[in-house]
Amino acid sequence: MNLHHQLQESKANGQKKMAVLFDPDKMRLEKMSQTLELAAELNIDYFFIGGSLIVNNMLDEVLASIRQRCSIPLVLFPGSSFQLSYKADALLFLSLISGRNPELLIGQHVIAAPFLKMSPLEIISTGYLLIDGGVQTSVQYMSNTYPIPAQKADIAVCTALAGEMLGLKLMYLDAGSGARIPISSAMIEAVSNAVSVPVIVGGGIRTPEKVAENYRAGADVVVVGTALESDPSLMREMAAARTSF
Ligand code: 1GP
């Protein structure tokens, strides 16, 4: 079954998923073994691979190395059309619908399309909504867009609705990597009540309690990156929240 169908099915069954985000720029492969072993033991559902920059040109190598060590699906979460690789399983084809930068709404997609058409990757069109996380994140600076204000759930709802009507298959609510304030349950609840596509939530999530709160509010997939870089063992309780929220 492809990943998109799996997500739709899980949503229909109320089954929650967890994704661990790796930024290839920050990864030290020699230090990764413990994290990968733990992720395999806990049946982490997906690895998301991406970042706002990617300066080290290690994407293929990072993907191949993870693939050698575990079979968790590898999902590209690209910051630009330079961050593509055939070595992953799927790609979130992100359109930054909270912003008004045409390059990230459609421009980069046009450049990437012929490469992706030939690739074996599953391409999943995804509405990407950047929400203010209380600090200027890399994605905000690099994308040259304003995030949706954290208290304006109505704007997030209308944006997600428009994205769904345009045919986007997932919505990703992101406060940005390292956000000081993660997205509120009120906003997650409002958006997930409004759309029928699976909702992914990430950015600044540091505790298992916040993971559980997001699931209760309606998140179908919770993404955690930064918090696990300093303490991979947090993954155990965070992963447990998928069934005890
Ligand atoms: C960022 O949602 C991801 O796009 C994860 O954010 O690194 O803050 O967990 P963190």
PDB file of C-alpha atoms and ligand atoms in Angstrom:
ATOM      1  CA  MET A   1       0.000   0.000   0.000  1.00  0.00           C
ATOM      2  CA  ASN A   2       1.320   3.444  -0.751  1.00  0.00           C
ATOM      3  CA  LEU A   3       1.964   5.924   1.977  1.00  0.00           C
ATOM      4  CA  HIS A   4      -0.873   8.263   1.136  1.00  0.00           C
ATOM      5  CA  HIS A   5      -3.451   5.463   1.277  1.00  0.00           C
ATOM      6  CA  GLN A   6      -1.921   4.245   4.496  1.00  0.00           C
ATOM      7  CA  LEU A   7      -2.344   7.719   6.007  1.00  0.00           C
ATOM      8  CA  GLN A   8      -5.944   7.987   4.839  1.00  0.00           C
ATOM      9  CA  GLU A   9      -6.725   4.586   6.260  1.00  0.00           C
ATOM     10  CA  SER A  10      -5.056   5.358   9.591  1.00  0.00           C
ATOM     11  CA  LYS A  11      -6.993   8.589   9.823  1.00  0.00           C
ATOM     12  CA  ALA A  12     -10.255   6.742   9.197  1.00  0.00           C
ATOM     13  CA  ASN A  13      -9.371   4.250  11.949  1.00  0.00           C
ATOM     14  CA  GLY A  14      -8.183   6.908  14.406  1.00  0.00           C
ATOM     15  CA  GLN A  15      -4.682   5.439  14.326  1.00  0.00           C
ATOM     16  CA  LYS A  16      -1.985   8.011  15.094  1.00  0.00           C
ATOM     17  CA  LYS A  17       1.441   8.182  13.459  1.00  0.00           C
ATOM     18  CA  MET A  18       4.776   9.598  14.474  1.00  0.00           C
ATOM     19  CA  ALA A  19       7.525  10.930  12.234  1.00  0.00           C
ATOM     20  CA  VAL A  20      11.091  11.709  13.274  1.00  0.00           C
ATOM     21  CA  LEU A  21      12.690  14.559  11.321  1.00  0.00           C
ATOM     22  CA  PHE A  22      16.332  14.373  10.332  1.00  0.00           C
ATOM     23  CA  ASP A  23      18.146  17.386   8.965  1.00  0.00           C
ATOM     24  CA  PRO A  24      20.961  15.995   6.758  1.00  0.00           C
ATOM     25  CA  ASP A  25      23.115  19.004   7.674  1.00  0.00           C
ATOM     26  CA  LYS A  26      23.035  18.119  11.348  1.00  0.00           C
ATOM     27  CA  MET A  27      23.364  14.362  11.054  1.00  0.00           C
ATOM     28  CA  ARG A  28      26.516  12.614  12.120  1.00  0.00           C
ATOM     29  CA  LEU A  29      26.130   9.139  10.704  1.00  0.00           C
ATOM     30  CA  GLU A  30      28.516   7.605  13.215  1.00  0.00           C
ATOM     31  CA  LYS A  31      26.309   8.878  16.042  1.00  0.00           C
ATOM     32  CA  MET A  32      23.052   7.801  14.449  1.00  0.00           C
ATOM     33  CA  SER A  33      23.077   4.081  15.225  1.00  0.00           C
ATOM     34  CA  GLN A  34      21.490   4.416  18.650  1.00  0.00           C
ATOM     35  CA  THR A  35      18.681   6.681  17.367  1.00  0.00           C
ATOM     36  CA  LEU A  36      17.967   4.406  14.416  1.00  0.00           C
ATOM     37  CA  GLU A  37      17.906   1.292  16.586  1.00  0.00           C
ATOM     38  CA  LEU A  38      15.518   2.927  19.024  1.00  0.00           C
ATOM     39  CA  ALA A  39      13.280   4.148  16.189  1.00  0.00           C
ATOM     40  CA  ALA A  40      13.122   0.617  14.755  1.00  0.00           C
ATOM     41  CA  GLU A  41      12.356  -0.872  18.180  1.00  0.00           C
ATOM     42  CA  LEU A  42       9.526   1.636  18.730  1.00  0.00           C
ATOM     43  CA  ASN A  43       8.122   1.206  15.212  1.00  0.00           C
ATOM     44  CA  ILE A  44       8.399   4.875  14.395  1.00  0.00           C
ATOM     45  CA  ASP A  45       6.166   5.286  11.354  1.00  0.00           C
ATOM     46  CA  TYR A  46       8.238   7.590   9.143  1.00  0.00           C
ATOM     47  CA  PHE A  47      11.518   9.392   8.874  1.00  0.00           C
ATOM     48  CA  PHE A  48      11.133  12.832   7.364  1.00  0.00           C
ATOM     49  CA  ILE A  49      14.359  14.047   5.790  1.00  0.00           C
ATOM     50  CA  GLY A  50      14.881  17.709   5.034  1.00  0.00           C
ATOM     51  CA  GLY A  51      15.882  21.144   6.158  1.00  0.00           C
ATOM     52  CA  SER A  52      15.805  24.737   5.055  1.00  0.00           C
ATOM     53  CA  LEU A  53      19.366  24.672   3.738  1.00  0.00           C
ATOM     54  CA  ILE A  54      21.251  21.403   3.190  1.00  0.00           C
ATOM     55  CA  VAL A  55      24.790  22.609   2.769  1.00  0.00           C
ATOM     56  CA  ASN A  56      26.747  19.405   2.956  1.00  0.00           C
ATOM     57  CA  ASN A  57      25.602  17.546  -0.170  1.00  0.00           C
ATOM     58  CA  MET A  58      25.185  14.333   1.822  1.00  0.00           C
ATOM     59  CA  LEU A  59      21.527  13.639   1.088  1.00  0.00           C
ATOM     60  CA  ASP A  60      22.032  10.461  -0.977  1.00  0.00           C
ATOM     61  CA  GLU A  61      24.610   9.145   1.442  1.00  0.00           C
ATOM     62  CA  VAL A  62      22.435   9.860   4.476  1.00  0.00           C
ATOM     63  CA  LEU A  63      19.436   8.133   2.889  1.00  0.00           C
ATOM     64  CA  ALA A  64      21.448   5.096   1.826  1.00  0.00           C
ATOM     65  CA  SER A  65      22.986   4.785   5.243  1.00  0.00           C
ATOM     66  CA  ILE A  66      19.630   4.937   7.061  1.00  0.00           C
ATOM     67  CA  ARG A  67      18.156   2.449   4.593  1.00  0.00           C
ATOM     68  CA  GLN A  68      20.974  -0.010   5.329  1.00  0.00           C
ATOM     69  CA  ARG A  69      20.196   0.067   9.036  1.00  0.00           C
ATOM     70  CA  CYS A  70      16.395   0.044   9.183  1.00  0.00           C
ATOM     71  CA  SER A  71      13.305  -0.246   7.035  1.00  0.00           C
ATOM     72  CA  ILE A  72      11.277   2.735   8.297  1.00  0.00           C
ATOM     73  CA  PRO A  73       9.867   4.610   5.252  1.00  0.00           C
ATOM     74  CA  LEU A  74      11.989   7.584   4.175  1.00  0.00           C
ATOM     75  CA  VAL A  75       9.975  10.644   3.264  1.00  0.00           C
ATOM     76  CA  LEU A  76      11.629  13.692   1.715  1.00  0.00           C
ATOM     77  CA  PHE A  77      10.542  16.993   3.208  1.00  0.00           C
ATOM     78  CA  PRO A  78      12.432  19.328   0.902  1.00  0.00           C
ATOM     79  CA  GLY A  79      13.216  22.996   1.470  1.00  0.00           C
ATOM     80  CA  SER A  80      13.968  23.461  -2.241  1.00  0.00           C
ATOM     81  CA  SER A  81      14.254  21.614  -5.553  1.00  0.00           C
ATOM     82  CA  PHE A  82      17.908  20.881  -4.713  1.00  0.00           C
ATOM     83  CA  GLN A  83      16.806  18.484  -1.990  1.00  0.00           C
ATOM     84  CA  LEU A  84      15.611  15.602  -4.131  1.00  0.00           C
ATOM     85  CA  SER A  85      16.855  12.037  -4.250  1.00  0.00           C
ATOM     86  CA  TYR A  86      15.691   8.732  -5.710  1.00  0.00           C
ATOM     87  CA  LYS A  87      16.896   6.958  -2.597  1.00  0.00           C
ATOM     88  CA  ALA A  88      13.815   7.850  -0.533  1.00  0.00           C
ATOM     89  CA  ASP A  89      10.365   6.211  -0.672  1.00  0.00           C
ATOM     90  CA  ALA A  90       8.144   9.244  -0.939  1.00  0.00           C
ATOM     91  CA  LEU A  91       8.230  12.996  -1.238  1.00  0.00           C
ATOM     92  CA  LEU A  92       6.000  15.584   0.370  1.00  0.00           C
ATOM     93  CA  PHE A  93       5.464  17.872  -2.625  1.00  0.00           C
ATOM     94  CA  LEU A  94       5.049  20.958  -0.494  1.00  0.00           C
ATOM     95  CA  SER A  95       3.227  24.070  -1.572  1.00  0.00           C
ATOM     96  CA  LEU A  96       3.722  26.843   0.970  1.00  0.00           C
ATOM     97  CA  ILE A  97       0.099  27.950   0.973  1.00  0.00           C
ATOM     98  CA  SER A  98       0.363  30.156   4.068  1.00  0.00           C
ATOM     99  CA  GLY A  99       2.765  32.392   2.149  1.00  0.00           C
ATOM    100  CA  ARG A 100       2.608  34.486  -0.974  1.00  0.00           C
ATOM    101  CA  ASN A 101       5.939  33.588  -2.475  1.00  0.00           C
ATOM    102  CA  PRO A 102       5.162  32.199  -5.960  1.00  0.00           C
ATOM    103  CA  GLU A 103       8.462  30.288  -6.053  1.00  0.00           C
ATOM    104  CA  LEU A 104       7.310  28.121  -3.153  1.00  0.00           C
ATOM    105  CA  LEU A 105       3.699  27.907  -4.281  1.00  0.00           C
ATOM    106  CA  ILE A 106       4.498  26.619  -7.799  1.00  0.00           C
ATOM    107  CA  GLY A 107       7.904  27.834  -9.126  1.00  0.00           C
ATOM    108  CA  GLN A 108      10.200  25.204  -7.589  1.00  0.00           C
ATOM    109  CA  HIS A 109       7.608  22.553  -8.421  1.00  0.00           C
ATOM    110  CA  VAL A 110       7.856  23.309 -12.133  1.00  0.00           C
ATOM    111  CA  ILE A 111      11.634  22.865 -11.961  1.00  0.00           C
ATOM    112  CA  ALA A 112      11.351  19.621 -10.022  1.00  0.00           C
ATOM    113  CA  ALA A 113       8.469  18.068 -11.995  1.00  0.00           C
ATOM    114  CA  PRO A 114      10.415  16.371 -14.849  1.00  0.00           C
ATOM    115  CA  PHE A 115      12.895  14.830 -12.393  1.00  0.00           C
ATOM    116  CA  LEU A 116      10.049  13.615 -10.189  1.00  0.00           C
ATOM    117  CA  LYS A 117       8.073  12.235 -13.136  1.00  0.00           C
ATOM    118  CA  MET A 118      10.952   9.863 -13.905  1.00  0.00           C
ATOM    119  CA  SER A 119      11.574   8.959 -10.296  1.00  0.00           C
ATOM    120  CA  PRO A 120      10.225   5.949  -8.421  1.00  0.00           C
ATOM    121  CA  LEU A 121       9.196   8.225  -5.526  1.00  0.00           C
ATOM    122  CA  GLU A 122       5.605   8.408  -4.363  1.00  0.00           C
ATOM    123  CA  ILE A 123       4.712  12.082  -4.752  1.00  0.00           C
ATOM    124  CA  ILE A 124       2.224  13.376  -2.195  1.00  0.00           C
ATOM    125  CA  SER A 125       0.941  16.908  -2.733  1.00  0.00           C
ATOM    126  CA  THR A 126       0.967  18.670   0.617  1.00  0.00           C
ATOM    127  CA  GLY A 127      -0.296  22.051   1.749  1.00  0.00           C
ATOM    128  CA  TYR A 128       2.372  23.540   3.987  1.00  0.00           C
ATOM    129  CA  LEU A 129       1.174  26.101   6.534  1.00  0.00           C
ATOM    130  CA  LEU A 130       3.819  27.965   8.464  1.00  0.00           C
ATOM    131  CA  ILE A 131       2.479  29.124  11.827  1.00  0.00           C
ATOM    132  CA  ASP A 132       4.191  31.693  14.058  1.00  0.00           C
ATOM    133  CA  GLY A 133       6.193  29.831  16.688  1.00  0.00           C
ATOM    134  CA  GLY A 134       7.379  32.810  18.727  1.00  0.00           C
ATOM    135  CA  VAL A 135      10.809  33.036  17.109  1.00  0.00           C
ATOM    136  CA  GLN A 136      12.035  33.660  13.588  1.00  0.00           C
ATOM    137  CA  THR A 137      12.805  30.185  12.213  1.00  0.00           C
ATOM    138  CA  SER A 138      15.026  29.249   9.272  1.00  0.00           C
ATOM    139  CA  VAL A 139      12.010  28.362   7.169  1.00  0.00           C
ATOM    140  CA  GLN A 140      10.464  31.784   7.724  1.00  0.00           C
ATOM    141  CA  TYR A 141      13.673  33.571   6.734  1.00  0.00           C
ATOM    142  CA  MET A 142      14.493  31.283   3.807  1.00  0.00           C
ATOM    143  CA  SER A 143      10.966  31.241   2.420  1.00  0.00           C
ATOM    144  CA  ASN A 144      10.598  35.012   2.645  1.00  0.00           C
ATOM    145  CA  THR A 145       7.017  34.625   3.852  1.00  0.00           C
ATOM    146  CA  TYR A 146       5.022  35.681   6.890  1.00  0.00           C
ATOM    147  CA  PRO A 147       3.777  32.882   9.093  1.00  0.00           C
ATOM    148  CA  ILE A 148       0.108  32.759  10.081  1.00  0.00           C
ATOM    149  CA  PRO A 149      -0.242  34.408  13.529  1.00  0.00           C
ATOM    150  CA  ALA A 150      -0.480  31.746  16.254  1.00  0.00           C
ATOM    151  CA  GLN A 151      -3.862  32.977  17.533  1.00  0.00           C
ATOM    152  CA  LYS A 152      -5.506  33.203  14.108  1.00  0.00           C
ATOM    153  CA  ALA A 153      -6.997  29.738  13.808  1.00  0.00           C
ATOM    154  CA  ASP A 154      -9.591  31.093  11.386  1.00  0.00           C
ATOM    155  CA  ILE A 155      -6.879  32.050   8.874  1.00  0.00           C
ATOM    156  CA  ALA A 156      -5.300  28.605   9.193  1.00  0.00           C
ATOM    157  CA  VAL A 157      -8.714  26.979   8.659  1.00  0.00           C
ATOM    158  CA  CYS A 158      -9.501  28.999   5.522  1.00  0.00           C
ATOM    159  CA  THR A 159      -6.004  28.351   4.145  1.00  0.00           C
ATOM    160  CA  ALA A 160      -6.278  24.597   4.733  1.00  0.00           C
ATOM    161  CA  LEU A 161      -9.792  24.516   3.238  1.00  0.00           C
ATOM    162  CA  ALA A 162      -8.566  26.277   0.109  1.00  0.00           C
ATOM    163  CA  GLY A 163      -5.635  23.863  -0.100  1.00  0.00           C
ATOM    164  CA  GLU A 164      -7.956  20.875   0.159  1.00  0.00           C
ATOM    165  CA  MET A 165     -10.240  22.322  -2.509  1.00  0.00           C
ATOM    166  CA  LEU A 166      -7.214  22.751  -4.772  1.00  0.00           C
ATOM    167  CA  GLY A 167      -6.594  19.023  -4.416  1.00  0.00           C
ATOM    168  CA  LEU A 168      -3.724  18.915  -1.908  1.00  0.00           C
ATOM    169  CA  LYS A 169      -3.760  15.536  -0.195  1.00  0.00           C
ATOM    170  CA  LEU A 170      -2.209  16.377   3.183  1.00  0.00           C
ATOM    171  CA  MET A 171      -1.946  19.483   5.345  1.00  0.00           C
ATOM    172  CA  TYR A 172       1.256  20.142   7.291  1.00  0.00           C
ATOM    173  CA  LEU A 173       0.943  22.672  10.110  1.00  0.00           C
ATOM    174  CA  ASP A 174       4.467  23.664  11.051  1.00  0.00           C
ATOM    175  CA  ALA A 175       5.729  26.171  13.603  1.00  0.00           C
ATOM    176  CA  GLY A 176       9.203  25.635  12.066  1.00  0.00           C
ATOM    177  CA  SER A 177      12.099  23.625  13.389  1.00  0.00           C
ATOM    178  CA  GLY A 178      13.169  24.826  16.828  1.00  0.00           C
ATOM    179  CA  ALA A 179      10.042  26.950  17.333  1.00  0.00           C
ATOM    180  CA  ARG A 180       9.784  28.386  20.845  1.00  0.00           C
ATOM    181  CA  ILE A 181       6.026  27.897  20.999  1.00  0.00           C
ATOM    182  CA  PRO A 182       4.510  24.846  19.301  1.00  0.00           C
ATOM    183  CA  ILE A 183       1.147  25.070  17.538  1.00  0.00           C
ATOM    184  CA  SER A 184      -1.796  25.365  19.944  1.00  0.00           C
ATOM    185  CA  SER A 185      -4.357  22.601  20.308  1.00  0.00           C
ATOM    186  CA  ALA A 186      -7.043  25.145  19.469  1.00  0.00           C
ATOM    187  CA  MET A 187      -5.556  25.709  16.016  1.00  0.00           C
ATOM    188  CA  ILE A 188      -4.926  21.988  15.404  1.00  0.00           C
ATOM    189  CA  GLU A 189      -8.497  21.174  16.406  1.00  0.00           C
ATOM    190  CA  ALA A 190      -9.996  23.902  14.233  1.00  0.00           C
ATOM    191  CA  VAL A 191      -8.034  22.801  11.151  1.00  0.00           C
ATOM    192  CA  SER A 192      -8.565  19.084  11.585  1.00  0.00           C
ATOM    193  CA  ASN A 193     -12.300  19.593  12.078  1.00  0.00           C
ATOM    194  CA  ALA A 194     -12.455  21.641   8.894  1.00  0.00           C
ATOM    195  CA  VAL A 195     -10.645  19.354   6.429  1.00  0.00           C
ATOM    196  CA  SER A 196     -10.928  15.665   5.715  1.00  0.00           C
ATOM    197  CA  VAL A 197      -7.334  15.096   4.572  1.00  0.00           C
ATOM    198  CA  PRO A 198      -4.745  13.864   7.111  1.00  0.00           C
ATOM    199  CA  VAL A 199      -3.147  16.624   9.190  1.00  0.00           C
ATOM    200  CA  ILE A 200       0.570  16.617  10.061  1.00  0.00           C
ATOM    201  CA  VAL A 201       1.767  18.808  12.945  1.00  0.00           C
ATOM    202  CA  GLY A 202       5.335  19.759  13.864  1.00  0.00           C
ATOM    203  CA  GLY A 203       7.684  22.436  15.118  1.00  0.00           C
ATOM    204  CA  GLY A 204       8.913  22.996  18.663  1.00  0.00           C
ATOM    205  CA  ILE A 205       7.367  19.854  20.159  1.00  0.00           C
ATOM    206  CA  ARG A 206       9.550  18.869  23.116  1.00  0.00           C
ATOM    207  CA  THR A 207       7.496  16.685  25.464  1.00  0.00           C
ATOM    208  CA  PRO A 208       5.449  13.480  25.265  1.00  0.00           C
ATOM    209  CA  GLU A 209       2.585  15.459  26.850  1.00  0.00           C
ATOM    210  CA  LYS A 210       2.516  17.883  23.933  1.00  0.00           C
ATOM    211  CA  VAL A 211       2.604  14.961  21.480  1.00  0.00           C
ATOM    212  CA  ALA A 212      -0.436  13.432  23.221  1.00  0.00           C
ATOM    213  CA  GLU A 213      -2.215  16.808  23.342  1.00  0.00           C
ATOM    214  CA  ASN A 214      -1.734  17.204  19.584  1.00  0.00           C
ATOM    215  CA  TYR A 215      -3.236  13.760  18.919  1.00  0.00           C
ATOM    216  CA  ARG A 216      -6.220  14.611  21.120  1.00  0.00           C
ATOM    217  CA  ALA A 217      -6.681  17.837  19.172  1.00  0.00           C
ATOM    218  CA  GLY A 218      -6.859  15.882  15.900  1.00  0.00           C
ATOM    219  CA  ALA A 219      -3.302  15.647  14.555  1.00  0.00           C
ATOM    220  CA  ASP A 220      -2.865  12.468  12.510  1.00  0.00           C
ATOM    221  CA  VAL A 221       0.924  12.631  12.323  1.00  0.00           C
ATOM    222  CA  VAL A 222       3.195  14.387  14.822  1.00  0.00           C
ATOM    223  CA  VAL A 223       6.729  15.303  13.717  1.00  0.00           C
ATOM    224  CA  VAL A 224       9.606  15.724  16.157  1.00  0.00           C
ATOM    225  CA  GLY A 225      13.171  16.677  15.272  1.00  0.00           C
ATOM    226  CA  THR A 226      15.132  19.093  17.457  1.00  0.00           C
ATOM    227  CA  ALA A 227      14.075  17.643  20.834  1.00  0.00           C
ATOM    228  CA  LEU A 228      15.385  14.205  19.849  1.00  0.00           C
ATOM    229  CA  GLU A 229      18.739  15.576  18.703  1.00  0.00           C
ATOM    230  CA  SER A 230      19.643  16.380  22.302  1.00  0.00           C
ATOM    231  CA  ASP A 231      17.778  13.501  23.960  1.00  0.00           C
ATOM    232  CA  PRO A 232      16.914  10.546  21.685  1.00  0.00           C
ATOM    233  CA  SER A 233      15.490   8.615  24.652  1.00  0.00           C
ATOM    234  CA  LEU A 234      12.476  11.009  24.662  1.00  0.00           C
ATOM    235  CA  MET A 235      11.331   9.063  21.609  1.00  0.00           C
ATOM    236  CA  ARG A 236      10.124   6.180  23.778  1.00  0.00           C
ATOM    237  CA  GLU A 237       7.396   8.099  25.621  1.00  0.00           C
ATOM    238  CA  MET A 238       6.569  10.211  22.598  1.00  0.00           C
ATOM    239  CA  ALA A 239       5.992   7.087  20.514  1.00  0.00           C
ATOM    240  CA  ALA A 240       3.853   5.584  23.298  1.00  0.00           C
ATOM    241  CA  ALA A 241       1.530   8.608  23.049  1.00  0.00           C
ATOM    242  CA  ARG A 242       0.259   7.234  19.717  1.00  0.00           C
ATOM    243  CA  THR A 243      -1.874   4.766  21.610  1.00  0.00           C
ATOM    244  CA  SER A 244      -2.322   6.496  24.978  1.00  0.00           C
ATOM    245  CA  PHE A 245      -3.426  10.037  24.315  1.00  0.00           C
TER     246      PHE A 245
HETATM  247  C1  1GP B   1      10.072  21.149  11.422  1.00  0.00           C
HETATM  248  O1  1GP B   1       8.104  20.068  12.092  1.00  0.00           O
HETATM  249  C2  1GP B   1       9.480  19.951  12.053  1.00  0.00           C
HETATM  250  O2  1GP B   1       9.657  21.288  10.128  1.00  0.00           O
HETATM  251  C3  1GP B   1      10.112  19.583  13.373  1.00  0.00           C
HETATM  252  O3  1GP B   1      10.392  20.674  14.210  1.00  0.00           O
HETATM  253  O4  1GP B   1      12.759  20.316  14.919  1.00  0.00           O
HETATM  254  O5  1GP B   1      11.236  21.774  16.263  1.00  0.00           O
HETATM  255  O6  1GP B   1      10.932  19.300  16.246  1.00  0.00           O
HETATM  256  P1  1GP B   1      11.390  20.499  15.465  1.00  0.00           P
END
